[in-house]
Short mmCIF file of C-alpha atoms in Angstrom, two decimals:
data_model
loop_
_atom_site.label_atom_id
_atom_site.label_comp_id
_atom_site.label_asym_id
_atom_site.label_seq_id
_atom_site.Cartn_x
_atom_site.Cartn_y
_atom_site.Cartn_z
CA MET A 6 -136.81 25.56 194.76
CA HIS A 7 -138.46 25.20 191.05
CA TYR A 8 -141.71 27.25 190.71
CA LYS A 9 -144.64 25.54 188.49
CA ARG A 10 -145.95 28.25 186.21
CA VAL A 11 -149.47 30.07 185.33
CA ILE A 12 -149.80 31.98 182.27
CA PRO A 13 -152.17 33.72 180.80
CA CYS A 14 -152.25 33.65 177.18
CA MET A 15 -153.68 36.24 174.94
CA ASP A 16 -154.41 36.02 171.17
CA VAL A 17 -154.28 39.08 169.54
CA ASP A 18 -156.31 40.26 166.55
CA ASN A 19 -155.48 43.22 164.45
CA GLY A 20 -154.34 44.41 168.12
CA ARG A 21 -156.95 43.35 170.16
CA VAL A 22 -157.08 40.38 172.92
CA VAL A 23 -159.96 38.24 171.56
CA LYS A 24 -160.42 34.24 172.30
CA GLY A 25 -162.57 32.09 170.10
CA THR A 26 -164.23 28.13 170.87
CA LYS A 27 -162.11 26.38 168.87
CA PHE A 28 -161.16 29.04 167.04
CA ILE A 29 -164.15 30.27 165.41
CA ASP A 30 -166.63 32.90 167.17
CA ILE A 31 -164.67 34.75 168.06
CA ARG A 32 -165.14 37.78 171.22
CA ASP A 33 -163.08 41.00 172.41
CA ALA A 34 -161.84 40.89 175.78
CA GLY A 35 -159.66 44.25 175.11
CA ASP A 36 -156.40 45.43 174.86
CA PRO A 37 -153.82 42.90 175.25
CA VAL A 38 -150.86 45.23 176.74
CA GLU A 39 -153.53 46.46 179.43
CA LEU A 40 -154.27 43.03 180.06
CA ALA A 41 -151.06 41.78 180.32
CA ALA A 42 -149.83 44.40 183.24
CA HIS A 43 -153.47 43.54 185.12
CA TYR A 44 -151.97 39.80 184.97
CA ASP A 45 -147.86 40.61 185.94
CA ALA A 46 -149.65 43.09 189.47
CA GLN A 47 -152.11 40.07 190.27
CA GLY A 48 -148.97 37.34 189.90
CA ALA A 49 -148.71 36.06 186.35
CA ASP A 50 -145.46 34.47 186.14
CA GLU A 51 -144.84 34.78 182.27
CA LEU A 52 -147.42 35.84 179.37
CA ILE A 53 -147.93 34.66 176.06
CA PHE A 54 -148.85 36.67 173.33
CA LEU A 55 -150.01 34.93 170.00
CA ASP A 56 -150.70 37.40 167.21
CA ILE A 57 -153.55 35.38 164.98
CA THR A 58 -154.45 38.15 162.69
CA ALA A 59 -154.66 37.11 159.33
CA THR A 60 -152.33 38.88 156.65
CA SER A 61 -149.47 37.75 155.00
CA ASP A 62 -147.22 40.09 157.53
CA LYS A 63 -147.27 40.30 160.52
CA ARG A 64 -143.51 41.12 161.11
CA ALA A 65 -144.31 44.78 161.68
CA THR A 66 -147.73 44.03 164.37
CA VAL A 67 -146.30 41.68 166.63
CA VAL A 68 -142.46 43.77 166.68
CA GLU A 69 -144.79 46.76 167.68
CA LEU A 70 -146.69 44.67 170.07
CA ALA A 71 -143.41 43.65 171.91
CA ARG A 72 -142.42 47.13 172.18
CA ARG A 73 -145.46 47.52 173.86
CA ALA A 74 -145.38 44.83 175.99
CA ALA A 75 -141.95 45.74 177.05
CA ASP A 76 -143.42 49.20 177.94
CA ASP A 77 -145.74 47.72 180.34
CA VAL A 78 -145.01 43.79 182.02
CA PHE A 79 -142.22 43.47 183.74
CA VAL A 80 -142.20 39.41 183.92
CA PRO A 81 -141.14 37.10 180.77
CA PHE A 82 -143.50 37.34 178.41
CA THR A 83 -143.06 35.20 174.72
CA ILE A 84 -144.10 36.67 171.12
CA GLY A 85 -146.00 33.80 168.55
CA GLY A 86 -147.32 34.85 165.31
CA GLY A 87 -145.52 36.19 162.12
CA VAL A 88 -141.68 35.02 163.37
CA ARG A 89 -140.69 32.80 160.08
CA GLN A 90 -136.79 33.85 160.00
CA VAL A 91 -133.90 34.69 162.49
CA GLN A 92 -134.67 38.46 161.61
CA ASP A 93 -138.02 38.10 163.01
CA ALA A 94 -137.26 36.29 166.26
CA HIS A 95 -134.11 39.16 166.35
CA ASP A 96 -136.30 41.95 165.86
CA VAL A 97 -139.06 40.48 168.51
CA LEU A 98 -136.84 39.97 170.96
CA ASP A 99 -134.91 43.22 170.74
CA ALA A 100 -137.95 44.54 171.16
CA GLY A 101 -138.20 43.20 174.43
CA ALA A 102 -139.66 40.10 174.30
CA ASP A 103 -138.48 37.13 176.12
CA LYS A 104 -138.75 34.08 173.84
CA VAL A 105 -140.22 33.44 170.42
CA SER A 106 -142.95 30.94 169.80
CA ILE A 107 -143.30 29.21 166.69
CA ASN A 108 -145.64 26.87 164.93
CA SER A 109 -146.45 27.02 161.17
CA ALA A 110 -143.07 28.17 159.99
CA ALA A 111 -140.77 25.47 161.73
CA LEU A 112 -143.27 22.56 160.12
CA ALA A 113 -142.80 23.89 157.15
CA ARG A 114 -138.91 24.44 157.21
CA PRO A 115 -137.79 22.89 160.70
CA GLU A 116 -134.25 23.87 160.38
CA LEU A 117 -136.14 27.33 161.68
CA ILE A 118 -135.65 25.84 165.62
CA ASP A 119 -132.07 24.72 164.44
CA GLU A 120 -131.33 28.30 163.24
CA LEU A 121 -133.14 30.49 166.35
CA ALA A 122 -131.85 28.30 168.98
CA THR A 123 -128.24 28.57 167.57
CA VAL A 124 -128.46 32.74 167.40
CA PHE A 125 -130.17 32.96 170.42
CA GLY A 126 -130.33 29.70 172.54
CA ALA A 127 -132.47 27.26 173.69
CA GLN A 128 -134.30 29.35 176.27
CA CYS A 129 -135.41 31.88 173.91
CA VAL A 130 -136.99 28.50 171.40
CA VAL A 131 -140.83 27.55 172.42
CA LEU A 132 -141.97 25.37 169.93
CA ALA A 133 -145.85 25.56 169.34
CA ILE A 134 -148.05 22.02 168.61
CA ASP A 135 -151.26 22.32 167.77
CA ALA A 136 -152.64 18.67 168.38
CA LYS A 137 -155.85 17.01 166.93
CA ARG A 138 -156.52 13.03 168.13
CA ARG A 139 -156.82 10.82 165.50
CA PRO A 140 -159.24 7.68 165.54
CA ASP A 141 -156.35 5.06 166.59
CA GLY A 142 -155.15 7.56 169.88
CA SER A 143 -152.79 8.85 168.27
CA TYR A 144 -152.15 12.65 168.36
CA GLU A 145 -151.36 15.15 164.84
CA ALA A 146 -150.14 18.39 164.40
CA PHE A 147 -151.96 20.50 162.77
CA VAL A 148 -151.79 24.12 161.09
CA ALA A 149 -153.80 27.05 160.39
CA GLY A 150 -155.42 27.08 163.68
CA GLY A 151 -156.63 23.51 163.83
CA ARG A 152 -158.04 22.65 160.16
CA THR A 153 -155.03 21.93 158.15
CA PRO A 154 -153.44 18.21 159.09
CA THR A 155 -149.75 17.75 158.42
CA GLY A 156 -149.00 14.19 158.66
CA LYS A 157 -146.76 14.94 161.54
CA ASP A 158 -146.85 12.51 164.52
CA ALA A 159 -147.22 15.04 167.56
CA VAL A 160 -145.34 13.40 169.77
CA GLU A 161 -142.52 12.30 167.46
CA TRP A 162 -142.68 16.26 166.14
CA ALA A 163 -142.23 17.60 169.69
CA LYS A 164 -139.07 15.49 170.12
CA GLU A 165 -137.73 16.43 166.51
CA GLY A 166 -138.10 19.86 167.80
CA VAL A 167 -136.33 19.84 171.61
CA GLU A 168 -133.45 17.37 169.57
CA ARG A 169 -133.26 20.92 167.08
CA GLY A 170 -133.04 23.24 169.66
CA ALA A 171 -136.65 23.96 170.96
CA GLY A 172 -136.08 24.95 175.06
CA GLU A 173 -139.71 24.77 175.42
CA ILE A 174 -143.02 22.80 173.93
CA LEU A 175 -146.28 24.83 173.44
CA LEU A 176 -148.91 22.22 174.03
CA THR A 177 -152.31 23.15 172.85
CA SER A 178 -155.23 20.23 171.90
CA MET A 179 -157.36 21.10 169.14
CA ASP A 180 -159.86 19.14 170.50
CA ARG A 181 -159.98 20.78 173.66
CA ASP A 182 -159.32 24.28 173.17
CA GLY A 183 -162.41 26.77 173.90
CA THR A 184 -164.53 23.75 175.36
CA LYS A 185 -163.73 24.45 178.96
CA ASP A 186 -163.49 20.05 179.61
CA GLY A 187 -159.73 20.69 181.07
CA TYR A 188 -156.76 19.77 178.74
CA GLU A 189 -156.12 16.26 176.78
CA LEU A 190 -154.07 15.25 179.98
CA THR A 191 -152.67 12.19 177.38
CA LEU A 192 -151.78 14.28 175.40
CA THR A 193 -149.89 16.34 177.89
CA GLN A 194 -148.52 13.20 179.84
CA ARG A 195 -147.39 11.72 176.47
CA ILE A 196 -145.35 14.60 175.23
CA SER A 197 -144.01 15.69 178.85
CA GLN A 198 -142.58 11.87 179.04
CA GLY A 199 -141.03 12.13 175.46
CA VAL A 200 -139.66 15.68 175.93
CA ASP A 201 -136.73 16.43 179.00
CA VAL A 202 -137.95 20.47 178.27
CA PRO A 203 -140.67 21.78 179.91
CA VAL A 204 -143.97 21.80 178.64
CA ILE A 205 -146.54 24.10 178.72
CA ALA A 206 -150.54 22.57 178.36
CA SER A 207 -152.62 24.34 177.21
CA GLY A 208 -156.57 24.02 175.29
CA GLY A 209 -159.42 23.77 177.25
CA VAL A 210 -159.09 24.83 180.61
CA GLY A 211 -162.75 26.06 182.34
CA GLU A 212 -161.80 25.62 185.71
CA PRO A 213 -159.28 25.45 188.36
CA GLN A 214 -159.04 21.87 189.30
CA HIS A 215 -158.03 21.67 185.57
CA LEU A 216 -154.63 23.36 186.34
CA ILE A 217 -154.25 20.79 189.28
CA ASP A 218 -154.44 17.95 186.64
CA GLY A 219 -152.45 19.75 183.82
CA LEU A 220 -149.44 19.75 186.38
CA ALA A 221 -150.26 16.57 187.38
CA ALA A 222 -149.77 14.93 183.96
CA GLY A 223 -146.26 16.62 183.90
CA ALA A 224 -146.27 19.89 182.30
CA ASP A 225 -143.86 22.40 184.09
CA ALA A 226 -146.43 25.14 183.18
CA VAL A 227 -150.15 25.75 182.39
CA LEU A 228 -151.65 28.12 180.32
CA ALA A 229 -155.14 29.50 180.28
CA ALA A 230 -156.84 31.99 178.94
CA SER A 231 -160.45 32.77 178.90
CA ILE A 232 -161.28 32.01 182.20
CA PHE A 233 -158.65 34.71 183.50
CA HIS A 234 -160.28 36.91 180.30
CA TYR A 235 -163.75 36.94 181.63
CA GLY A 236 -162.95 36.65 185.04
CA SER A 237 -164.33 33.41 185.77
CA HIS A 238 -161.33 32.95 188.21
CA THR A 239 -158.70 35.17 188.90
CA ILE A 240 -154.68 34.29 188.88
CA PRO A 241 -154.20 34.55 192.59
CA GLU A 242 -157.16 31.44 193.33
CA VAL A 243 -155.84 29.28 191.22
CA LYS A 244 -152.11 29.77 192.49
CA ASP A 245 -153.70 29.12 195.79
CA ALA A 246 -155.86 25.92 194.44
CA LEU A 247 -152.27 24.84 193.00
CA ARG A 248 -150.69 25.47 196.10
CA ASN A 249 -152.91 23.53 197.94
CA ALA A 250 -153.16 20.61 195.72
CA GLY A 251 -149.26 20.42 196.75
CA PHE A 252 -147.45 22.15 194.04
CA PRO A 253 -144.61 24.72 194.46
CA MET A 254 -146.04 28.43 193.22
CA ARG A 255 -143.84 31.81 193.43
CA PRO A 256 -144.88 33.87 196.34
CA ILE A 257 -146.35 37.13 195.25
CA SER A 258 -145.00 39.85 197.21
CA ALA A 259 -147.86 42.91 198.44
CA ARG A 260 -144.86 45.62 197.29
CA ALA A 261 -146.41 47.96 194.35
CA MET B 4 -128.44 59.64 184.28
CA ILE B 5 -128.06 55.93 184.70
CA ALA B 6 -126.08 54.21 181.78
CA ILE B 7 -126.67 51.33 179.88
CA ALA B 8 -123.69 49.72 178.89
CA ASP B 9 -124.24 49.05 175.02
CA TYR B 10 -121.93 46.55 173.74
CA GLY B 11 -124.09 44.50 171.30
CA MET B 12 -125.33 42.09 173.23
CA GLY B 13 -128.84 41.35 175.82
CA ASN B 14 -131.81 42.99 176.90
CA ARG B 15 -131.31 46.60 176.97
CA ARG B 16 -134.67 47.70 176.20
CA SER B 17 -135.93 45.64 178.74
CA VAL B 18 -133.70 47.31 181.56
CA GLU B 19 -134.08 50.74 180.11
CA LYS B 20 -138.23 50.34 180.57
CA ALA B 21 -138.15 48.95 184.17
CA LEU B 22 -135.91 51.81 185.30
CA ALA B 23 -138.41 53.85 183.58
CA HIS B 24 -141.08 52.27 185.44
CA VAL B 25 -139.44 53.04 188.78
CA GLY B 26 -139.03 56.61 188.27
CA ALA B 27 -135.46 56.66 186.76
CA GLU B 28 -133.84 57.87 183.78
CA SER B 29 -131.33 55.60 181.77
CA VAL B 30 -129.63 56.17 178.70
CA ILE B 31 -128.59 53.11 176.53
CA THR B 32 -124.79 54.32 175.36
CA THR B 33 -121.67 53.01 174.05
CA ASP B 34 -120.41 55.45 176.49
CA VAL B 35 -120.30 55.47 179.88
CA ARG B 36 -117.74 57.72 181.31
CA ASP B 37 -120.27 60.11 182.14
CA ALA B 38 -122.95 58.32 184.01
CA SER B 39 -124.02 58.76 187.59
CA ALA B 40 -124.48 54.84 187.80
CA ILE B 41 -124.01 52.65 185.02
CA ILE B 42 -126.02 49.32 183.83
CA LEU B 43 -123.99 46.06 182.57
CA PRO B 44 -126.79 43.81 180.75
CA GLY B 45 -126.10 40.88 179.01
CA VAL B 46 -127.25 37.88 177.18
CA GLY B 47 -125.19 35.66 175.32
CA ALA B 48 -121.14 34.04 175.55
CA PHE B 49 -119.11 35.45 178.24
CA PRO B 50 -115.73 34.97 175.26
CA GLU B 51 -117.72 36.86 172.38
CA ALA B 52 -118.67 39.86 175.29
CA MET B 53 -115.96 40.25 176.18
CA ARG B 54 -114.38 40.85 172.63
CA HIS B 55 -116.68 43.15 172.44
CA LEU B 56 -116.08 45.42 175.29
CA GLU B 57 -112.65 45.26 174.29
CA ARG B 58 -113.12 45.98 171.21
CA SER B 59 -115.36 48.87 171.73
CA GLY B 60 -113.43 50.37 174.20
CA LEU B 61 -116.49 50.07 176.89
CA GLY B 62 -114.45 47.40 179.16
CA GLU B 63 -111.94 50.02 180.00
CA GLN B 64 -114.35 52.63 181.15
CA LEU B 65 -116.25 49.90 182.71
CA LYS B 66 -113.07 49.70 185.30
CA GLU B 67 -111.79 52.65 185.21
CA ARG B 68 -115.48 54.03 186.40
CA ALA B 69 -116.13 51.66 188.97
CA ALA B 70 -112.31 52.29 190.42
CA ALA B 71 -113.74 56.15 190.45
CA GLY B 72 -116.34 54.79 192.92
CA VAL B 73 -119.34 54.97 190.42
CA PRO B 74 -122.33 52.64 191.58
CA LEU B 75 -121.95 49.86 188.64
CA LEU B 76 -124.69 47.07 188.65
CA GLY B 77 -123.90 43.78 186.90
CA ILE B 78 -127.27 41.55 185.40
CA CYS B 79 -126.90 38.11 184.04
CA LEU B 80 -123.98 37.55 181.82
CA GLY B 81 -123.01 41.29 182.98
CA MET B 82 -122.40 39.99 186.29
CA GLN B 83 -120.19 37.05 185.04
CA LEU B 84 -117.89 39.42 183.31
CA LEU B 85 -117.14 41.66 185.90
CA PHE B 86 -115.13 38.69 187.87
CA GLU B 87 -112.07 37.53 186.61
CA SER B 88 -112.55 34.68 184.26
CA SER B 89 -114.74 31.88 182.78
CA THR B 90 -115.06 28.65 181.37
CA GLU B 91 -117.36 29.30 179.36
CA HIS B 92 -116.47 27.78 175.34
CA GLU B 93 -112.53 28.45 174.37
CA GLY B 94 -112.76 30.51 178.05
CA ALA B 95 -111.42 33.93 178.60
CA GLU B 96 -110.23 36.49 180.94
CA GLY B 97 -113.41 39.03 182.54
CA LEU B 98 -113.10 42.17 183.81
CA GLY B 99 -111.64 41.62 186.62
CA ILE B 100 -113.62 43.68 188.90
CA LEU B 101 -114.55 41.84 191.16
CA PRO B 102 -112.18 38.06 192.73
CA GLY B 103 -113.46 35.17 191.55
CA THR B 104 -114.30 33.01 188.72
CA VAL B 105 -117.41 31.53 186.23
CA THR B 106 -117.87 28.02 185.72
CA LYS B 107 -120.90 25.96 184.70
CA LEU B 108 -123.75 25.39 186.71
CA GLU B 109 -123.19 21.85 188.67
CA SER B 110 -126.98 20.64 187.80
CA PRO B 111 -128.55 17.93 185.59
CA ARG B 112 -130.50 20.29 183.40
CA LEU B 113 -129.01 23.28 181.66
CA PRO B 114 -129.49 25.99 181.29
CA HIS B 115 -131.35 27.47 184.23
CA ILE B 116 -134.79 29.07 183.47
CA GLY B 117 -137.35 30.40 185.67
CA TRP B 118 -138.51 31.21 188.95
CA ASN B 119 -136.56 30.55 191.69
CA LEU B 120 -135.95 31.71 195.32
CA VAL B 121 -132.73 34.28 196.36
CA THR B 122 -132.12 33.93 199.83
CA PHE B 123 -130.43 36.87 201.21
CA ALA B 124 -127.11 36.35 202.99
CA ARG B 125 -126.71 39.68 204.84
CA GLU B 126 -128.41 43.27 204.27
CA SER B 127 -127.23 44.98 201.07
CA ALA B 128 -128.07 48.21 199.54
CA LEU B 129 -129.36 46.76 196.14
CA THR B 130 -131.69 44.51 198.46
CA GLU B 131 -133.19 46.71 200.68
CA GLY B 132 -136.82 46.09 201.35
CA LEU B 133 -136.54 42.74 200.18
CA GLY B 134 -137.09 40.95 203.37
CA GLU B 135 -134.85 37.54 203.93
CA ALA B 136 -135.92 35.72 200.54
CA ALA B 137 -137.65 36.56 197.14
CA PRO B 138 -138.21 34.90 193.80
CA PHE B 139 -136.23 35.98 190.90
CA TYR B 140 -136.41 35.32 187.34
CA HIS B 141 -133.34 33.25 185.77
CA VAL B 142 -131.73 32.29 183.08
CA HIS B 143 -128.51 31.22 182.68
CA SER B 144 -125.72 27.86 182.33
CA PHE B 145 -122.83 29.51 184.72
CA ALA B 146 -122.41 30.94 187.72
CA CYS B 147 -119.99 33.35 189.39
CA ARG B 148 -118.00 31.77 192.40
CA PRO B 149 -116.25 35.08 194.12
CA SER B 150 -113.13 34.16 196.30
CA ASP B 151 -114.57 36.80 198.82
CA ALA B 152 -117.23 35.55 200.79
CA SER B 153 -118.43 38.86 201.98
CA ASP B 154 -118.94 39.88 198.76
CA VAL B 155 -122.03 37.82 198.43
CA VAL B 156 -124.91 38.45 199.56
CA GLY B 157 -127.46 36.77 197.77
CA THR B 158 -127.54 32.53 196.30
CA SER B 159 -130.10 30.13 195.14
CA GLU B 160 -130.29 26.51 194.51
CA TYR B 161 -130.81 24.57 191.47
CA GLY B 162 -128.87 21.48 191.24
CA GLU B 163 -126.31 23.39 193.36
CA ARG B 164 -126.67 26.44 195.90
CA PHE B 165 -125.04 29.07 193.91
CA VAL B 166 -124.19 32.97 194.32
CA SER B 167 -126.80 35.01 192.42
CA VAL B 168 -126.17 38.19 194.24
CA VAL B 169 -122.75 39.96 195.38
CA GLU B 170 -122.05 43.33 196.51
CA ARG B 171 -118.63 45.16 197.08
CA ASP B 172 -119.03 48.51 198.03
CA ASN B 173 -120.23 50.23 194.91
CA VAL B 174 -120.03 47.40 192.49
CA MET B 175 -123.06 44.82 192.70
CA ALA B 176 -124.46 42.38 190.70
CA ALA B 177 -127.21 39.93 190.25
CA GLN B 178 -127.35 36.58 188.57
CA PHE B 179 -131.37 36.72 187.71
CA HIS B 180 -133.14 39.55 185.81
CA PRO B 181 -134.34 41.65 188.19
CA GLU B 182 -136.07 43.55 185.01
CA LYS B 183 -138.54 40.71 184.35
CA SER B 184 -138.79 39.45 188.11
CA SER B 185 -142.31 41.60 188.74
CA THR B 186 -142.44 44.15 191.63
CA ASP B 187 -139.24 42.27 193.77
CA GLY B 188 -137.35 42.76 190.70
CA LEU B 189 -138.43 46.39 190.35
CA GLN B 190 -137.91 47.42 193.82
CA MET B 191 -134.22 46.09 193.43
CA LEU B 192 -133.68 48.51 190.17
CA LYS B 193 -135.52 51.22 192.53
CA ASN B 194 -133.18 50.94 195.04
CA PHE B 195 -129.77 50.90 192.30
CA ALA B 196 -131.62 54.04 190.87
CA ALA B 197 -131.19 56.23 194.57
CA LEU B 198 -127.70 54.72 194.46
CA ALA B 199 -127.10 56.72 191.70
CA ALA B 200 -129.31 59.61 193.60
CA VAL B 201 -131.16 60.51 190.03
CA PRO B 202 -134.83 61.31 190.80
CA VAL B 203 -137.11 58.46 191.57
CA ALA B 204 -140.67 58.28 191.93
#
């Protein structure tokens, strides 16, 4: 029985969880590790921390975040932001993270994916893609929180990333992020069909039905942030909804 | 004190923190001779891990302590290393503490990553309180093939049904990561810590 996954995501700025609407208008949703431990207890299958602190050297802060998370979180977690080379990934994984997520560093130098996969294995390497719809209906990878186009077709970039050794794709629709209108399902579908590694759908969740739609579109895991952070829906609630829709969900034991 | 065997590979810190969470003291060390119980963690490739174990002398210590009756828990690659040999990469001899071999998982898609249900074939010290089945987080491409069926405690299904928990007297092992398997995984580590007779909260 392979279970589909529900993954709360914490965007972290200067050590605090934030969730912006389209990455602007950032609000504070608390301490990332406290929140993460709470989600673990509630039945989150994995957790993702994305450090969005706007400093040039984020390596020390993400390593510290990984160390703190490893103290209190006992489900797999991924750290993104600040990983630019093999040594950065080594430090984050050694601190207790299970995977690293890379985005702009991989677009700037795609060989980084090969290097990380060779040293740590594909299961440790998550390629994050922030995609925006083009007028012709295709999708383009963006960097800098959706501000800077790269000229790379998102589907082609996902395929290249997997060929180079990415073990998973974290796919965020920049058009939907923060809107609560649901995932960009055409994008989810195209990428899921284009690669043979798990795709994590991200960007736009406002209600449990959106998570059902994401899995139905081919995602292996569904990510959400603000619906959990602001308590509009709990993890047990969305997992019940997914289970009722026919998706296999990990049973949660009542053991403390 | 539980010794977490340090041979330069794997999730040592995660194991240490999970043990601390269940109230068990542990130390990450290259010398396990004085430990009341030993955990052999591991992430990576079998032949390289064996080279590390042999070069450091840890391999001999583990065999000697296991024979002396000290509780020993192998996790993930640490489970595989307890067996006699593996076909990974160029192939290598293992520690030979448990009878059997390690071969590639028969599945169309590898590695096997994610939460999977482990069904328990019999009761054991390690799985006490976990019921008949529980979900655990797996990350691996190879699986152990114990030659003594009575060592098998739990199995998982991914492409094929494979052995994911073994126990033979004081030697036990899990193919998945209890330290990353939330409450059920913590329960398993708590059970092991109880065997080690170290204080458990």
